[in-house]
Short mmCIF file of C-alpha atoms in Angstrom, two decimals:
data_model
loop_
_atom_site.label_atom_id
_atom_site.label_comp_id
_atom_site.label_asym_id
_atom_site.label_seq_id
_atom_site.Cartn_x
_atom_site.Cartn_y
_atom_site.Cartn_z
CA MET A 1 -0.11 0.18 0.39
CA ASN A 2 1.79 3.30 -0.66
CA MET A 3 0.72 5.38 1.83
CA PRO A 4 1.08 9.44 1.97
CA PRO A 5 3.91 10.14 3.87
CA SER A 6 2.14 12.27 6.68
CA LEU A 7 -0.26 9.18 7.39
CA ALA A 8 0.12 6.56 10.27
CA PRO A 9 -0.93 2.62 8.99
CA GLY A 10 -4.46 2.07 10.07
CA VAL A 11 -7.82 -0.20 9.10
CA LEU A 12 -11.44 1.20 9.02
CA VAL A 13 -13.26 -1.05 10.99
CA THR A 14 -16.92 -1.52 8.92
CA GLY A 15 -19.80 -4.43 9.55
CA THR A 16 -22.17 -5.90 7.81
CA ASP A 17 -25.39 -3.30 10.13
CA THR A 18 -25.31 -1.60 13.08
CA GLY A 19 -25.19 -3.56 15.96
CA VAL A 20 -22.89 -6.64 14.84
CA GLY A 21 -19.84 -6.31 17.20
CA LYS A 22 -18.16 -3.20 15.79
CA SER A 23 -16.81 -1.64 18.93
CA LEU A 24 -16.04 -4.70 20.25
CA ALA A 25 -14.36 -5.37 17.87
CA SER A 26 -12.81 -2.43 17.03
CA VAL A 27 -11.59 -2.28 20.74
CA ALA A 28 -10.26 -5.76 21.26
CA LEU A 29 -7.71 -4.94 18.35
CA LEU A 30 -6.62 -2.24 19.59
CA HIS A 31 -5.22 -3.83 22.73
CA ALA A 32 -4.47 -7.28 20.40
CA LEU A 33 -1.75 -4.73 18.18
CA ARG A 34 -0.55 -2.99 21.49
CA GLY A 35 0.44 -6.57 22.98
CA ARG A 36 2.09 -6.99 19.20
CA GLY A 37 4.66 -4.22 20.74
CA LEU A 38 2.54 -1.17 18.27
CA ARG A 39 1.43 2.00 19.73
CA ALA A 40 -2.05 2.16 18.93
CA VAL A 41 -4.71 4.91 18.61
CA GLY A 42 -8.76 4.65 18.02
CA MET A 43 -11.25 6.93 16.47
CA LYS A 44 -14.91 6.95 16.06
CA PRO A 45 -15.03 9.86 13.25
CA VAL A 46 -18.75 10.43 13.18
CA ALA A 47 -20.76 8.90 17.02
CA ALA A 48 -24.50 9.55 17.11
CA GLY A 49 -26.01 8.84 20.73
CA CYS A 50 -23.60 11.16 22.36
CA GLU A 51 -24.75 11.96 26.24
CA PRO A 52 -23.56 15.44 27.89
CA THR A 53 -21.20 15.54 30.14
CA PRO A 54 -19.48 18.49 31.94
CA GLY A 55 -16.51 18.12 29.30
CA GLY A 56 -18.55 17.99 26.25
CA LEU A 57 -20.59 15.62 24.69
CA ARG A 58 -19.62 11.66 24.70
CA ASN A 59 -20.42 8.55 23.15
CA GLU A 60 -19.73 5.22 25.00
CA ASP A 61 -18.11 4.01 22.08
CA ALA A 62 -15.80 6.52 21.44
CA LEU A 63 -14.97 6.78 25.23
CA ALA A 64 -13.67 2.78 25.17
CA LEU A 65 -12.09 3.67 21.43
CA GLN A 66 -10.09 6.67 24.07
CA ALA A 67 -9.65 4.24 26.97
CA ALA A 68 -8.07 1.13 24.90
CA SER A 69 -5.55 3.73 23.21
CA MET A 70 -1.72 4.22 23.50
CA PRO A 71 -0.62 6.80 24.05
CA SER A 72 -3.95 8.52 25.29
CA PRO A 73 -5.35 10.82 22.61
CA ALA A 74 -7.88 13.85 23.36
CA TYR A 75 -11.34 12.86 22.59
CA ALA A 76 -11.97 15.87 20.16
CA ASP A 77 -9.55 13.86 17.93
CA VAL A 78 -10.66 10.43 18.67
CA ASN A 79 -14.71 11.60 17.98
CA PRO A 80 -14.56 14.73 16.27
CA TRP A 81 -18.34 14.70 15.21
CA ALA A 82 -20.12 14.02 18.16
CA LEU A 83 -24.05 14.20 17.65
CA THR A 84 -27.08 14.20 20.57
CA GLU A 85 -29.57 12.25 18.62
CA PRO A 86 -29.31 8.59 19.23
CA THR A 87 -30.39 8.01 15.46
CA ALA A 88 -28.45 7.52 11.93
CA PRO A 89 -25.60 9.99 11.79
CA GLN A 90 -27.49 12.56 9.17
CA LEU A 91 -30.60 12.54 10.69
CA ALA A 92 -28.57 13.34 14.20
CA ALA A 93 -26.41 16.28 12.56
CA ARG A 94 -29.48 17.80 10.54
CA SER A 95 -31.65 18.16 14.66
CA ALA A 96 -28.98 19.33 15.78
CA GLY A 97 -28.31 21.82 12.86
CA ILE A 98 -24.81 20.60 12.10
CA THR A 99 -23.14 20.32 8.73
CA VAL A 100 -20.64 16.91 9.04
CA SER A 101 -18.13 18.00 7.02
CA MET A 102 -14.27 15.85 6.45
CA PRO A 103 -11.34 18.75 6.36
CA PRO A 104 -12.38 18.31 10.61
CA LEU A 105 -12.47 14.50 10.54
CA LEU A 106 -8.90 14.30 8.75
CA GLU A 107 -7.38 16.77 10.51
CA ALA A 108 -8.45 14.67 13.85
CA HIS A 109 -7.05 11.56 12.43
CA ALA A 110 -3.51 13.31 11.08
CA ARG A 111 -3.34 14.26 15.27
CA LEU A 112 -3.91 11.12 15.87
CA ALA A 113 -1.98 9.94 13.85
CA ALA A 114 1.01 11.79 14.08
CA THR A 115 1.67 10.06 17.28
CA ALA A 116 0.70 6.20 16.46
CA ASP A 117 2.23 3.43 14.87
CA VAL A 118 -1.52 2.32 13.84
CA VAL A 119 -4.55 4.14 14.10
CA VAL A 120 -7.77 1.51 14.40
CA VAL A 121 -11.09 4.00 12.88
CA GLU A 122 -14.31 2.26 13.61
CA GLY A 123 -17.35 3.14 11.17
CA ALA A 124 -20.94 3.72 11.74
CA GLY A 125 -23.41 1.59 10.94
CA GLY A 126 -22.94 -0.71 7.85
CA TRP A 127 -20.28 -0.21 5.34
CA LEU A 128 -23.64 1.43 3.10
CA SER A 129 -24.82 4.20 5.93
CA PRO A 130 -23.91 7.62 5.23
CA LEU A 131 -21.66 9.11 7.90
CA ALA A 132 -22.85 11.83 6.90
CA ASP A 133 -24.68 14.00 3.70
CA GLY A 134 -22.19 13.43 1.09
CA ILE A 135 -19.98 10.54 3.24
CA GLU A 136 -19.88 7.79 2.43
CA HIS A 137 -17.13 5.54 4.53
CA ALA A 138 -15.32 4.08 1.19
CA ASP A 139 -14.50 8.47 0.99
CA LEU A 140 -12.88 7.80 4.40
CA ALA A 141 -11.16 5.09 3.21
CA HIS A 142 -10.33 6.62 0.21
CA ALA A 143 -9.77 10.03 1.66
CA LEU A 144 -7.28 8.19 5.00
CA ASP A 145 -5.83 5.44 2.33
CA LEU A 146 -7.17 2.70 5.03
CA PRO A 147 -7.66 -0.74 4.45
CA VAL A 148 -11.36 -2.23 4.79
CA ILE A 149 -11.72 -4.99 7.81
CA LEU A 150 -15.84 -6.40 7.78
CA VAL A 151 -17.72 -7.55 10.91
CA VAL A 152 -19.60 -9.97 10.36
CA GLY A 153 -22.72 -10.85 12.64
CA LEU A 154 -23.10 -14.32 13.37
CA ARG A 155 -26.93 -14.63 13.17
CA LEU A 156 -29.49 -16.25 10.26
CA GLY A 157 -29.13 -13.45 7.23
CA CYS A 158 -25.34 -12.90 7.40
CA LEU A 159 -24.52 -15.35 4.81
CA SER A 160 -26.04 -12.66 2.36
CA HIS A 161 -25.30 -9.64 4.71
CA ALA A 162 -21.02 -10.63 4.02
CA ARG A 163 -21.21 -10.61 0.41
CA LEU A 164 -23.13 -7.99 -0.05
CA THR A 165 -21.02 -5.79 2.18
CA ALA A 166 -17.85 -7.46 0.63
CA ARG A 167 -18.96 -6.33 -3.65
CA ALA A 168 -19.56 -3.31 -1.87
CA VAL A 169 -16.60 -2.31 0.19
CA THR A 170 -14.25 -4.40 -3.35
CA GLY A 171 -16.60 -2.41 -5.96
CA ASP A 172 -15.77 1.04 -3.92
CA GLY A 173 -12.08 0.45 -5.00
CA CYS A 174 -10.87 -0.21 -1.37
CA ARG A 175 -9.30 -3.15 0.12
CA LEU A 176 -10.91 -5.60 2.03
CA LEU A 177 -7.97 -7.16 4.29
CA GLY A 178 -9.95 -9.25 6.36
CA TRP A 179 -12.94 -10.16 8.57
CA ILE A 180 -13.86 -10.68 11.59
CA GLY A 181 -16.53 -13.22 12.64
CA SER A 182 -18.88 -12.12 15.99
CA ALA A 183 -21.37 -14.08 18.14
CA VAL A 184 -24.13 -11.62 18.62
CA ASP A 185 -26.80 -14.59 18.39
CA PRO A 186 -25.79 -17.09 21.46
CA GLY A 187 -28.90 -18.53 20.18
CA PHE A 188 -27.88 -19.51 16.72
CA GLU A 189 -26.74 -22.98 16.47
CA ARG A 190 -24.99 -23.49 13.09
CA ARG A 191 -23.22 -20.79 13.78
CA ASP A 192 -19.75 -22.78 12.96
CA ASP A 193 -21.20 -24.30 9.41
CA TYR A 194 -21.72 -21.08 8.08
CA LEU A 195 -18.65 -20.03 9.09
CA GLY A 196 -17.24 -22.29 7.34
CA LEU A 197 -19.39 -20.99 4.30
CA LEU A 198 -18.02 -17.61 4.98
CA ARG A 199 -14.30 -18.81 5.26
CA ASP A 200 -15.25 -20.23 1.45
CA ALA A 201 -17.60 -16.94 0.48
CA LEU A 202 -15.64 -14.09 0.99
CA PRO A 203 -12.65 -13.35 -1.14
CA ALA A 204 -9.75 -12.02 1.99
CA PRO A 205 -9.53 -14.08 5.27
CA CYS A 206 -11.11 -14.76 8.45
CA LEU A 207 -8.91 -12.85 10.64
CA GLY A 208 -10.62 -14.00 14.15
CA VAL A 209 -13.59 -14.81 15.58
CA LEU A 210 -15.24 -12.97 18.86
CA PRO A 211 -17.46 -15.03 20.96
CA HIS A 212 -21.13 -14.25 22.38
CA ALA A 213 -20.54 -12.38 25.63
CA ALA A 214 -23.15 -11.08 28.27
CA ALA A 215 -20.70 -8.83 29.85
CA PRO A 216 -17.88 -8.69 27.07
CA GLU A 217 -13.88 -7.09 28.35
CA PRO A 218 -11.77 -5.87 25.29
CA ARG A 219 -8.65 -6.92 27.11
CA MET A 220 -9.28 -10.59 27.37
CA LEU A 221 -10.96 -11.02 23.87
CA ALA A 222 -8.01 -9.58 22.44
CA GLY A 223 -6.44 -13.10 21.99
CA CYS A 224 -9.50 -13.71 19.62
CA LEU A 225 -8.05 -11.43 16.75
CA MET A 226 -3.83 -11.92 17.06
CA ALA A 227 -4.43 -13.12 13.33
CA ALA A 228 -6.05 -9.19 12.82
CA ALA A 229 -3.53 -7.34 14.63
CA ASP A 230 -0.54 -9.54 13.04
CA ALA A 231 -2.52 -8.36 9.51
CA VAL A 232 -2.43 -4.91 10.37
CA ALA A 233 0.64 -5.04 11.54
CA THR A 234 1.61 -6.01 8.31
CA LEU A 235 1.19 -2.53 7.34
CA THR A 236 3.72 -0.54 9.29
CA SER A 237 6.47 -2.82 6.91
CA GLY A 238 8.72 -0.38 6.05
CA THR A 239 7.02 2.31 7.56
CA ILE A 240 7.56 2.48 11.72
CA ALA A 241 9.61 -0.63 13.63
CA PRO A 242 7.16 -2.19 15.85
CA ARG A 243 8.23 -1.55 20.00
#
């Protein structure tokens, strides 16, 4: 991958839908990368469903990314666009009278990249859920020169959703680095069979499977994503040596 010299290597984490475990996967991946000796920081460029605090609007997923990052970044860089209403970012921005634009996002990413070996960027919703009016996930991936990791929620219907999303990612001219299975449905009896179908059907490797947990602890799940960490770490080759 040919990267602009101002950018640290990184990856954009997207999902087959909302609620499939993107945040859990992103935070666990940060811990896995740190376990590989890399300075890894997270970013949630656009977050809806933020709560007011004395320090300003805060989003639960963005706070988890910030807490898992090392070195610890400023919240405003982790989440440059914080929106209150817990709905699609486009609607949340319109309700708040905010016009979400790309430049502040790119500036925040540049500040994160200046302190890190790798930046894990978590998207919003599924791949074709716009980040804002006129801003698609593909626009972000191209602007930051990021490959994509797809989180697949393991449940009935996931085969079609995963294949459609993979086609959309590659059709948008983006590189699909791999995919992560996320056991979102504890009653899904044929999970292993579907994992086999997904491995056969998707044009990129499986980089880990996250088990179902009522109260998941991302740090403890980092071991499930060491293949993902290795795949992302290879992006640093020739740029920054692991510490």
